[in-house]
XYZ file of C-alpha atoms in Angstrom:
684
model
C 128.927 -99.260 -33.153
C 132.057 -100.261 -35.116
C 135.089 -101.540 -33.249
C 137.578 -98.674 -32.952
C 140.224 -98.893 -35.669
C 142.083 -96.745 -38.161
C 138.995 -96.372 -40.382
C 136.628 -95.314 -37.575
C 139.333 -92.909 -36.338
C 139.512 -91.268 -39.767
C 135.760 -91.268 -40.399
C 134.916 -89.781 -36.987
C 137.493 -87.044 -37.563
C 135.967 -86.219 -40.935
C 132.444 -86.194 -39.464
C 133.599 -83.313 -37.247
C 134.760 -81.438 -40.346
C 131.670 -82.282 -42.410
C 129.478 -80.874 -39.650
C 131.062 -77.445 -40.334
C 130.963 -77.273 -44.143
C 127.271 -76.708 -44.968
C 126.983 -74.046 -47.699
C 130.694 -73.227 -47.405
C 133.589 -72.819 -49.824
C 136.011 -75.547 -48.657
C 139.779 -75.231 -49.054
C 141.800 -78.432 -48.582
C 145.544 -78.986 -48.635
C 146.902 -82.053 -50.473
C 147.435 -84.237 -47.376
C 143.898 -83.650 -46.058
C 142.475 -84.256 -49.530
C 144.271 -87.618 -49.572
C 142.900 -88.513 -46.141
C 139.375 -87.641 -47.330
C 139.924 -89.547 -50.591
C 140.670 -92.831 -48.801
C 138.452 -92.351 -45.738
C 135.119 -90.942 -46.957
C 135.473 -89.893 -50.583
C 135.011 -86.426 -52.074
C 131.328 -87.148 -52.784
C 130.700 -87.224 -49.037
C 132.191 -83.735 -48.708
C 130.141 -82.382 -51.637
C 126.956 -83.817 -50.087
C 127.771 -82.112 -46.775
C 128.419 -78.770 -48.535
C 125.036 -79.166 -50.231
C 125.133 -76.036 -52.404
C 125.931 -75.641 -56.093
C 127.136 -72.080 -55.391
C 129.943 -73.409 -53.188
C 133.071 -75.219 -54.207
C 135.924 -77.392 -53.028
C 139.289 -75.793 -53.778
C 142.957 -76.540 -53.249
C 144.538 -74.514 -50.448
C 147.315 -72.573 -52.181
C 148.418 -68.934 -52.498
C 146.760 -68.575 -55.924
C 143.425 -70.082 -54.791
C 140.305 -68.216 -55.931
C 138.584 -66.304 -53.123
C 134.904 -66.345 -52.205
C 132.395 -64.100 -53.986
C 129.491 -62.123 -52.531
C 127.227 -65.206 -52.735
C 129.764 -67.252 -50.724
C 129.860 -65.833 -47.176
C 131.294 -68.928 -45.464
C 134.679 -70.657 -45.789
C 136.163 -73.770 -44.185
C 139.922 -74.366 -44.411
C 141.026 -77.953 -43.740
C 144.794 -78.106 -43.181
C 147.239 -80.831 -42.201
C 149.951 -78.482 -40.950
C 150.823 -75.981 -38.232
C 149.036 -72.625 -38.437
C 152.173 -70.574 -38.813
C 154.319 -68.747 -41.394
C 153.398 -69.299 -45.062
C 150.226 -71.157 -44.101
C 148.887 -68.140 -42.194
C 149.993 -65.807 -45.003
C 148.025 -67.903 -47.518
C 144.982 -67.837 -45.216
C 145.252 -64.049 -44.995
C 145.617 -63.584 -48.762
C 142.610 -65.790 -49.608
C 140.371 -64.177 -46.959
C 141.382 -60.597 -47.847
C 140.324 -61.079 -51.489
C 137.005 -62.705 -50.500
C 133.656 -61.671 -49.040
C 133.607 -64.141 -46.157
C 131.657 -63.405 -42.971
C 132.229 -66.784 -41.325
C 135.570 -68.635 -41.367
C 136.398 -72.018 -39.862
C 140.017 -73.218 -39.829
C 140.610 -76.893 -39.046
C 144.163 -78.045 -38.297
C 145.327 -81.646 -37.913
C 147.963 -80.478 -35.384
C 146.840 -80.033 -31.796
C 147.249 -76.845 -29.768
C 150.071 -78.228 -27.602
C 152.298 -78.530 -30.695
C 151.419 -74.972 -31.703
C 152.727 -73.835 -28.311
C 155.975 -75.725 -28.954
C 156.236 -74.156 -32.430
C 155.850 -70.732 -30.818
C 158.672 -71.483 -28.356
C 156.473 -71.668 -25.250
C 158.492 -73.529 -22.556
C 156.992 -76.868 -21.364
C 156.353 -75.511 -17.832
C 154.417 -72.527 -19.192
C 152.541 -74.792 -21.636
C 151.479 -77.052 -18.735
C 149.908 -74.032 -16.982
C 147.837 -73.314 -20.120
C 146.083 -76.718 -20.018
C 142.515 -76.277 -21.229
C 143.318 -72.930 -22.871
C 144.082 -72.327 -26.547
C 145.707 -68.890 -26.869
C 147.313 -69.582 -30.282
C 143.948 -70.561 -31.776
C 142.196 -67.610 -30.091
C 144.751 -65.127 -31.470
C 144.264 -66.534 -34.976
C 140.468 -66.224 -34.603
C 140.932 -62.505 -33.953
C 143.156 -62.227 -37.014
C 140.555 -64.018 -39.156
C 137.907 -61.431 -38.165
C 140.373 -58.645 -38.872
C 141.076 -60.027 -42.376
C 137.327 -60.474 -43.024
C 136.996 -56.760 -42.244
C 134.621 -56.897 -39.286
C 135.431 -57.987 -35.728
C 131.766 -59.016 -35.304
C 132.023 -61.683 -38.005
C 132.432 -65.300 -36.888
C 135.768 -67.117 -36.782
C 136.556 -70.546 -35.391
C 139.870 -72.428 -35.168
C 139.847 -76.045 -34.035
C 141.987 -79.173 -34.003
C 140.720 -82.368 -35.661
C 143.209 -85.292 -36.002
C 143.111 -85.788 -39.778
C 146.264 -87.907 -39.709
C 145.494 -91.030 -41.704
C 144.613 -92.159 -45.204
C 143.169 -95.651 -44.684
C 144.107 -97.993 -47.514
C 142.586 -100.998 -45.671
C 141.414 -101.974 -42.159
C 144.980 -103.165 -41.401
C 146.912 -100.504 -43.355
C 146.936 -96.718 -43.030
C 149.249 -93.985 -44.283
C 150.173 -90.491 -43.107
C 150.098 -88.277 -46.242
C 151.316 -85.138 -44.438
C 154.553 -87.010 -43.626
C 155.060 -88.726 -47.014
C 158.539 -87.196 -47.387
C 159.698 -88.000 -43.825
C 162.681 -90.315 -44.256
C 165.183 -91.747 -41.738
C 168.609 -90.157 -41.417
C 171.788 -91.485 -43.016
C 175.382 -91.370 -41.685
C 176.133 -88.384 -43.969
C 173.505 -86.400 -42.012
C 175.625 -86.743 -38.870
C 178.333 -84.678 -40.581
C 175.768 -81.975 -41.458
C 174.488 -81.910 -37.851
C 178.059 -81.594 -36.553
C 178.741 -78.647 -38.890
C 175.631 -76.899 -37.536
C 176.870 -77.222 -33.911
C 180.615 -76.490 -33.995
C 180.764 -75.515 -30.294
C 179.181 -78.744 -29.030
C 180.394 -82.331 -28.633
C 180.775 -84.014 -31.999
C 178.381 -86.842 -32.816
C 180.214 -90.041 -33.688
C 177.394 -91.882 -35.478
C 173.616 -92.069 -35.865
C 173.345 -93.917 -32.553
C 174.363 -90.697 -30.773
C 171.737 -88.534 -32.493
C 168.845 -87.574 -30.210
C 166.091 -84.944 -30.118
C 168.451 -82.258 -28.794
C 170.731 -82.581 -31.829
C 168.070 -82.434 -34.584
C 167.164 -79.410 -36.670
C 164.123 -77.436 -35.382
C 162.186 -78.297 -38.587
C 162.664 -82.055 -38.214
C 161.881 -81.934 -34.500
C 158.618 -80.063 -35.165
C 157.702 -82.502 -37.939
C 158.165 -85.377 -35.496
C 156.072 -83.586 -32.867
C 153.257 -83.030 -35.420
C 153.298 -86.763 -36.264
C 153.338 -87.694 -32.573
C 150.346 -85.402 -31.952
C 148.317 -87.391 -34.503
C 149.480 -90.785 -33.237
C 148.534 -89.818 -29.685
C 145.028 -88.961 -30.937
C 144.841 -92.362 -32.639
C 145.787 -94.125 -29.381
C 143.111 -92.099 -27.592
C 140.507 -93.208 -30.144
C 141.613 -96.842 -29.794
C 141.351 -96.502 -26.003
C 144.865 -97.797 -25.395
C 147.844 -96.956 -23.269
C 150.801 -97.525 -25.556
C 154.279 -98.858 -24.863
C 156.726 -97.422 -27.400
C 159.559 -99.359 -29.051
C 161.982 -98.531 -31.843
C 164.335 -100.120 -34.361
C 166.643 -97.486 -35.848
C 167.866 -94.004 -34.994
C 165.014 -91.779 -36.232
C 162.446 -94.302 -34.980
C 164.056 -94.085 -31.536
C 163.557 -90.306 -31.451
C 159.922 -90.557 -32.629
C 159.130 -93.346 -30.140
C 160.714 -91.383 -27.270
C 158.721 -88.281 -28.226
C 155.449 -90.229 -28.236
C 156.308 -91.949 -24.928
C 156.926 -88.568 -23.285
C 154.286 -86.479 -25.103
C 152.872 -84.338 -22.291
C 149.208 -84.192 -23.507
C 149.153 -88.024 -23.550
C 149.899 -88.404 -19.822
C 146.299 -87.902 -18.620
C 144.868 -89.958 -21.478
C 147.037 -92.939 -20.548
C 145.842 -92.896 -16.921
C 142.258 -93.664 -17.948
C 142.923 -95.945 -20.943
C 141.560 -99.464 -20.453
C 143.342 -101.138 -23.384
C 147.053 -101.711 -24.006
C 149.089 -101.642 -27.200
C 152.685 -101.893 -28.349
C 153.775 -99.292 -30.912
C 156.959 -100.322 -32.737
C 158.656 -97.817 -35.053
C 161.089 -99.130 -37.693
C 163.460 -97.119 -39.924
C 162.953 -97.864 -43.621
C 166.652 -97.276 -44.354
C 167.581 -100.444 -42.449
C 166.108 -102.414 -45.355
C 165.591 -100.750 -48.730
C 165.898 -104.129 -50.466
C 162.195 -104.882 -50.005
C 161.166 -101.470 -51.312
C 163.521 -101.422 -54.319
C 162.996 -105.103 -55.153
C 160.363 -106.823 -57.286
C 159.812 -110.010 -55.254
C 156.279 -109.016 -54.224
C 153.875 -111.210 -56.213
C 151.105 -108.636 -55.843
C 148.925 -107.013 -58.512
C 148.486 -103.744 -56.558
C 152.259 -103.212 -56.399
C 152.403 -103.508 -60.184
C 149.448 -101.125 -60.614
C 151.153 -98.551 -58.379
C 154.406 -98.993 -60.297
C 153.181 -98.630 -63.886
C 150.153 -96.308 -63.832
C 150.707 -92.536 -63.499
C 150.421 -91.033 -60.034
C 147.194 -89.227 -59.162
C 148.192 -85.527 -58.943
C 148.655 -84.308 -55.376
C 148.568 -87.864 -53.992
C 151.409 -90.038 -52.730
C 149.617 -93.412 -52.752
C 147.064 -93.532 -55.590
C 147.150 -93.625 -59.388
C 145.207 -92.361 -62.404
C 143.121 -94.937 -64.266
C 142.297 -94.014 -67.868
C 138.489 -94.157 -68.176
C 138.243 -93.281 -71.895
C 137.328 -96.874 -72.829
C 133.992 -96.439 -71.079
C 133.135 -93.407 -73.250
C 132.412 -92.841 -76.939
C 135.727 -90.981 -77.343
C 138.613 -92.467 -79.281
C 141.198 -94.097 -76.995
C 143.942 -91.630 -77.918
C 146.361 -89.751 -75.701
C 144.498 -86.426 -76.114
C 141.231 -88.024 -74.979
C 142.738 -88.991 -71.602
C 142.736 -85.359 -70.509
C 139.054 -84.880 -71.462
C 137.746 -87.544 -69.073
C 138.312 -87.475 -65.311
C 140.616 -90.340 -64.284
C 139.556 -93.243 -62.129
C 141.539 -94.313 -59.063
C 142.099 -97.168 -56.600
C 140.424 -95.696 -53.486
C 136.736 -96.677 -53.418
C 135.579 -95.683 -49.955
C 131.816 -95.482 -50.708
C 131.317 -98.564 -52.884
C 131.066 -101.791 -50.801
C 131.660 -104.144 -53.762
C 134.672 -102.173 -55.019
C 136.024 -101.898 -51.488
C 135.775 -105.685 -51.069
C 137.578 -106.167 -54.394
C 140.310 -103.671 -53.416
C 140.948 -105.477 -50.128
C 141.059 -108.814 -51.979
C 143.675 -107.353 -54.355
C 145.766 -106.204 -51.399
C 145.650 -109.600 -49.735
C 146.099 -112.090 -52.596
C 148.847 -113.058 -55.022
C 148.865 -111.706 -58.566
C 147.151 -114.681 -60.243
C 144.351 -114.937 -57.647
C 143.868 -111.165 -57.760
C 143.297 -111.153 -61.535
C 140.757 -113.974 -61.125
C 139.046 -111.954 -58.384
C 138.744 -108.982 -60.757
C 137.114 -111.252 -63.343
C 134.694 -112.647 -60.740
C 133.598 -109.166 -59.637
C 133.096 -108.001 -63.236
C 131.054 -111.106 -64.072
C 128.873 -110.650 -60.959
C 128.324 -106.962 -61.750
C 127.350 -107.752 -65.363
C 125.006 -110.530 -64.195
C 123.241 -108.176 -61.760
C 122.585 -105.762 -64.623
C 121.444 -108.598 -66.954
C 124.165 -107.735 -69.454
C 124.882 -110.328 -72.204
C 128.040 -111.806 -70.738
C 129.922 -114.663 -72.415
C 131.669 -116.739 -69.774
C 135.059 -118.254 -70.540
C 137.083 -120.381 -68.188
C 140.823 -120.833 -67.896
C 143.504 -118.191 -67.844
C 142.339 -114.599 -67.421
C 143.538 -112.302 -70.205
C 143.426 -108.493 -70.528
C 141.228 -108.927 -73.633
C 138.723 -111.031 -71.679
C 138.495 -108.442 -68.888
C 138.150 -105.634 -71.454
C 135.232 -107.441 -73.146
C 133.413 -107.608 -69.786
C 134.101 -103.917 -69.086
C 132.804 -102.875 -72.537
C 129.399 -104.399 -71.699
C 128.819 -101.412 -69.392
C 129.820 -98.840 -72.000
C 126.440 -97.488 -73.148
C 124.477 -98.244 -70.003
C 124.571 -95.202 -67.703
C 122.620 -96.909 -64.915
C 124.974 -99.930 -64.886
C 128.002 -97.614 -65.071
C 126.780 -95.676 -62.047
C 126.004 -98.816 -60.054
C 129.409 -100.431 -60.621
C 131.738 -97.526 -61.275
C 134.163 -98.551 -58.491
C 134.586 -102.137 -59.720
C 135.022 -100.874 -63.288
C 137.813 -98.514 -62.201
C 139.672 -101.379 -60.531
C 138.994 -103.569 -63.587
C 140.438 -100.958 -65.943
C 143.435 -100.447 -63.620
C 144.088 -104.194 -63.881
C 143.756 -104.282 -67.687
C 145.993 -101.236 -68.180
C 148.615 -102.732 -65.870
C 148.587 -106.172 -67.532
C 149.008 -104.553 -70.978
C 151.656 -102.041 -69.872
C 155.183 -102.663 -71.244
C 156.665 -101.973 -67.789
C 154.791 -104.992 -66.376
C 156.762 -107.326 -68.670
C 159.911 -105.644 -67.371
C 158.926 -106.542 -63.771
C 159.976 -110.152 -64.452
C 163.298 -108.932 -65.906
C 163.988 -107.049 -62.683
C 163.069 -110.100 -60.629
C 165.375 -112.362 -62.663
C 168.308 -109.954 -62.309
C 167.679 -109.533 -58.559
C 167.779 -113.325 -58.119
C 171.012 -113.452 -60.068
C 172.432 -110.705 -57.836
C 171.511 -112.659 -54.702
C 173.542 -115.617 -55.933
C 176.449 -113.387 -57.012
C 176.635 -111.531 -53.701
C 177.313 -114.755 -51.842
C 179.933 -115.964 -54.288
C 181.673 -112.757 -55.412
C 183.044 -109.463 -54.142
C 181.101 -106.227 -54.518
C 183.360 -105.136 -57.395
C 182.393 -108.270 -59.362
C 178.687 -107.566 -58.721
C 179.099 -103.975 -60.005
C 180.899 -105.272 -63.091
C 177.804 -107.395 -63.860
C 175.766 -104.187 -63.880
C 178.169 -102.286 -66.161
C 177.037 -103.755 -69.552
C 173.432 -102.820 -68.676
C 174.265 -99.088 -68.478
C 173.453 -97.923 -72.004
C 173.013 -94.429 -73.481
C 169.659 -93.456 -74.960
C 170.625 -94.170 -78.589
C 171.592 -97.766 -77.721
C 168.641 -98.653 -75.459
C 165.690 -100.823 -76.460
C 162.436 -101.161 -74.499
C 163.952 -104.142 -72.665
C 166.949 -102.144 -71.420
C 167.057 -100.228 -68.156
C 166.532 -96.463 -67.987
C 168.851 -94.370 -65.765
C 166.144 -94.236 -63.081
C 165.760 -98.033 -63.147
C 169.532 -98.477 -62.865
C 169.438 -96.362 -59.691
C 166.769 -98.717 -58.272
C 169.056 -101.699 -59.005
C 172.023 -99.973 -57.354
C 169.972 -99.310 -54.217
C 168.930 -102.975 -54.197
C 172.564 -104.119 -54.538
C 173.933 -101.893 -51.766
C 171.043 -102.490 -49.360
C 171.003 -106.291 -49.641
C 174.819 -106.538 -49.504
C 175.099 -104.629 -46.249
C 178.538 -103.889 -44.840
C 181.399 -104.869 -47.126
C 185.143 -104.359 -47.151
C 186.350 -101.370 -49.166
C 189.366 -102.193 -51.313
C 191.090 -101.052 -54.489
C 188.940 -103.319 -56.700
C 185.739 -101.882 -55.245
C 186.974 -98.333 -55.775
C 187.762 -99.120 -59.412
C 184.408 -100.894 -59.899
C 182.497 -97.930 -58.483
C 184.495 -95.487 -60.631
C 183.538 -97.387 -63.796
C 179.845 -97.365 -62.859
C 179.975 -93.666 -61.894
C 181.628 -92.728 -65.193
C 179.178 -94.796 -67.270
C 176.119 -93.404 -65.448
C 177.405 -89.821 -65.613
C 177.811 -90.194 -69.395
C 174.318 -91.702 -69.762
C 172.796 -88.801 -67.786
C 174.512 -86.315 -70.137
C 173.215 -88.070 -73.262
C 169.532 -88.145 -72.225
C 167.368 -86.139 -74.658
C 165.566 -84.658 -71.668
C 166.054 -85.093 -67.934
C 163.251 -86.649 -65.895
C 162.175 -84.766 -62.731
C 164.278 -87.226 -60.663
C 167.414 -86.674 -62.764
C 166.851 -82.906 -62.616
C 166.837 -83.059 -58.825
C 169.886 -85.339 -58.646
C 172.004 -83.275 -61.061
C 170.661 -79.832 -60.154
C 170.046 -79.140 -63.881
C 166.633 -78.564 -65.428
C 167.807 -79.475 -68.935
C 170.235 -81.976 -70.440
C 171.646 -79.114 -72.548
C 172.966 -77.493 -69.348
C 174.303 -80.739 -67.888
C 178.079 -80.995 -68.255
C 179.979 -84.216 -67.626
C 181.661 -82.532 -64.637
C 178.270 -81.710 -63.038
C 176.989 -85.190 -63.756
C 180.142 -86.753 -62.300
C 179.837 -84.662 -59.097
C 176.223 -85.823 -58.738
C 177.445 -89.426 -59.046
C 179.929 -88.913 -56.191
C 177.117 -87.693 -53.907
C 174.861 -90.496 -55.044
C 177.445 -93.167 -54.220
C 178.009 -91.595 -50.792
C 174.310 -92.285 -50.123
C 174.650 -95.829 -51.490
C 177.579 -96.512 -49.137
C 175.442 -95.129 -46.288
C 172.658 -97.551 -47.210
C 175.105 -100.464 -47.238
C 176.187 -99.498 -43.714
C 172.689 -98.701 -42.414
C 172.580 -101.840 -40.232
C 176.093 -101.371 -38.798
C 174.721 -100.275 -35.423
C 172.399 -103.278 -35.217
C 173.486 -106.254 -33.137
C 170.807 -108.751 -34.131
C 169.303 -107.385 -37.370
C 172.641 -106.995 -39.151
C 171.685 -108.722 -42.393
C 168.745 -109.257 -44.731
C 170.783 -111.652 -46.874
C 170.528 -115.398 -46.332
C 173.466 -117.230 -47.998
C 172.708 -120.241 -50.151
C 173.819 -123.816 -49.465
C 173.641 -127.181 -51.225
C 169.848 -127.381 -50.716
C 168.696 -123.741 -50.921
C 169.532 -120.785 -53.100
C 170.612 -117.511 -51.482
C 167.602 -115.408 -50.535
C 166.425 -112.144 -49.041
C 164.803 -112.130 -45.581
C 162.895 -108.877 -44.958
C 163.955 -106.931 -41.883
C 160.284 -106.390 -40.992
C 159.799 -110.177 -40.930
C 162.825 -110.538 -38.642
C 161.445 -107.833 -36.319
C 157.979 -109.427 -36.096
C 159.468 -112.910 -35.512
C 161.659 -111.518 -32.744
C 158.697 -109.721 -31.113
C 156.751 -112.989 -30.936
C 159.693 -115.292 -30.211
C 158.127 -117.872 -27.826
C 161.227 -117.781 -25.612
C 160.700 -114.014 -25.084
C 164.361 -113.003 -24.837
C 165.026 -109.353 -24.010
C 164.989 -107.642 -27.428
C 168.463 -106.548 -28.471
C 167.709 -104.132 -31.315
C 164.083 -103.368 -30.419
C 164.563 -100.591 -27.873
C 161.906 -99.742 -25.313
C 161.310 -96.018 -24.756
C 160.416 -95.168 -21.176
C 157.554 -92.760 -20.574
C 158.626 -91.458 -17.179
C 160.092 -92.267 -13.788
C 158.015 -95.424 -13.204
C 159.321 -97.037 -16.391
C 162.878 -95.997 -15.623
C 162.651 -97.497 -12.136
C 161.168 -100.704 -13.550
C 164.022 -100.944 -16.064
C 166.597 -100.220 -13.363
C 165.180 -102.700 -10.844
C 165.076 -105.403 -13.510
C 168.872 -105.409 -13.463
C 168.982 -106.891 -9.972
C 165.395 -107.948 -9.147
C 162.872 -110.181 -10.885
C 160.921 -107.371 -12.538
C 159.900 -107.968 -16.150
C 160.810 -105.253 -18.588
C 158.138 -104.084 -21.040
C 158.115 -106.375 -24.072
C 156.467 -105.614 -27.434
C 154.514 -108.909 -27.339
C 152.869 -108.057 -24.006
C 149.701 -106.535 -25.450
C 146.782 -107.671 -27.651
C 147.368 -104.902 -30.213
C 150.579 -104.329 -32.168
C 150.925 -101.099 -34.163
C 153.929 -101.325 -36.477
C 154.936 -97.955 -37.934
C 157.463 -98.013 -40.806
C 159.137 -94.592 -41.025
C 159.846 -93.892 -44.695
C 157.208 -96.000 -46.440
C 155.969 -99.581 -46.734
C 155.079 -101.808 -49.689
C 151.771 -103.607 -50.166
C 153.570 -106.979 -49.952
C 155.227 -106.045 -46.662
C 151.907 -104.947 -45.141
C 150.304 -108.248 -46.214
C 153.271 -110.235 -44.872
C 152.956 -108.544 -41.445
C 149.153 -108.951 -41.395
C 149.470 -112.708 -42.098
C 152.547 -113.353 -39.945
C 151.412 -111.843 -36.629
C 148.317 -114.066 -36.044
C 150.298 -117.138 -37.126
C 152.918 -116.416 -34.443
C 150.519 -115.306 -31.710
C 146.838 -116.033 -32.432
C 144.446 -113.388 -31.146
C 146.894 -110.522 -31.567
C 145.559 -107.671 -33.676
C 148.012 -105.804 -35.922
C 147.816 -102.414 -37.615
C 150.493 -101.371 -40.121
C 151.085 -97.627 -40.339
C 153.556 -95.860 -42.581
C 154.357 -92.514 -44.108
C 153.411 -93.694 -47.629
C 152.851 -96.688 -49.917
C 156.079 -97.451 -51.752
C 156.883 -98.594 -55.255
C 160.466 -99.240 -56.451
C 160.712 -95.933 -58.326
C 159.938 -93.940 -55.137
C 163.165 -95.057 -53.502
C 165.744 -93.068 -55.531
C 163.674 -89.914 -55.022
C 163.384 -90.415 -51.251
C 167.012 -91.428 -50.883
C 168.782 -89.009 -53.217
C 166.595 -85.873 -53.292
C 164.795 -85.582 -49.941
C 166.054 -82.949 -47.495
C 165.847 -85.268 -44.512
C 166.974 -82.680 -41.935
C 164.852 -79.758 -43.156
C 161.332 -80.935 -44.042
C 159.028 -78.229 -45.386
C 156.615 -77.210 -42.620
C 154.962 -74.392 -44.537
C 156.829 -71.617 -42.763
């Protein structure tokens, strides 16, 4: 049997679902589809359904119902069974001919009790009972039109999308993002009769919005199930304000109490707020092919961490734009193809140059196995060379079927290497290095003045110039890496110039991108006045100032900027690297910014006694497994850095990196400027 890990956790969860889907119409929401996509693959689901009369459909209000020849339905949902979700269930079932309905939710029953305002004491008395699920089962029969039909509601922890054995994502929480100082003001306005919060450090679970609190509880429910699968009792730690609330909720999650008593293993779970370091996410220092693929290829619809690969080159169609929509796209996730999976993991764990060579090696091996007439060439790998290898498979259906996964990754590589945005990656990197030197030698106003000539309206921009969205990425980089700075008249004037220039550029766009529409609140550039654009800039710069001050409450992790000297240039030191190095500091000092969250009276007593007796406080390096959860997204380079760094600092320690999503630089403006951090959409 496989060693318990994130992949076995996901696969075992899906096996429970697959056992229910035989000859059923299956409705999936986007987050569960993404979990399936990375964990088992859609082909596994279709095999389990096993009937051409049954289909896999997206769970949405307009979804087609089941006909007379489709008596069974399985709904696989990542969210709470409440509000709009239940209404959609009702609407689909009422227009169908189902006689047997199974509803699978990734959120356990205890959280459903919380969502229905059942007090903790009353919930404790219901242990072993599932009244919310039982009531919904009755409703399902009612909607099917016969109380003697069969209905089943069950919890299966479909939390993760496993990108690799060391890296897993939580698609249902892709838009969960840490709070900013401006959110404190909003929380204060919502509680005028209560004590005012001074800063993010004073925000706790009792001060959050009900929607955000429930979102956190849903996430904690899944993480508790993961710890149960891994057989560990977890100690929870946090770096950052939202991380502290999540860690405390997991530490005190009532259904986990009994599980922890019998767990034989131990683990440290460390949550880290992404907002403490957006430099790594907005920057282009990661020398990784996968990061470039994610950045330049179009996103796979409904997914937060995969892309569309144009497969037209493997067909007889002309490689024109219209043809792309006639052929199903390829993707990066290759869960059922061992060779492609090995190549994908190699791409995640190697530098750009080695990764491209690895793609060539896999294509050559695949062609050799099929006895295709391959012409070997040594030296530098070019897109043309890779394309010539891929074309060998073009008219050979058997070879295409045998190596489809490797070919998808090969085409993703070729399309990325040839993409004009890839050439721009180096431009970004050069400017970011220049900024690092400037930040140490100049004031913030001088740095902003360097950016000013790069802000050009559409009619003056060439392909080498930066789009408005790319300029926002650079601004986030500047403010995040700079950290706290003194506000003076020069800075105010510098910001005003940038605001005015950007506002004008927004107004002169021929059409507004989805991001610019969200930022400005206008769906068309025709409706965008300079006044509206200027107001949007004021809000945007408030967020940028918040990002610059995100580490103000930190005592140890106050900076990600390393000043230059006569031997070294100024550089960026990732906050995640600082956190991991502090966790495994051989001197084991009491962590200053890595807070331990107590899980009850015993822990509190231990912490209290340690003040005057020789009792060791819990330390994140105490256990053989470290789970590092980045709240708000993680990059491929960061995950690799953590995976390599931990065993070098403490051999034998296993590490798992979890995060809400895989990040690329262009994600950051959307998450920072357009996400409703306090009111996530829970489906009701």
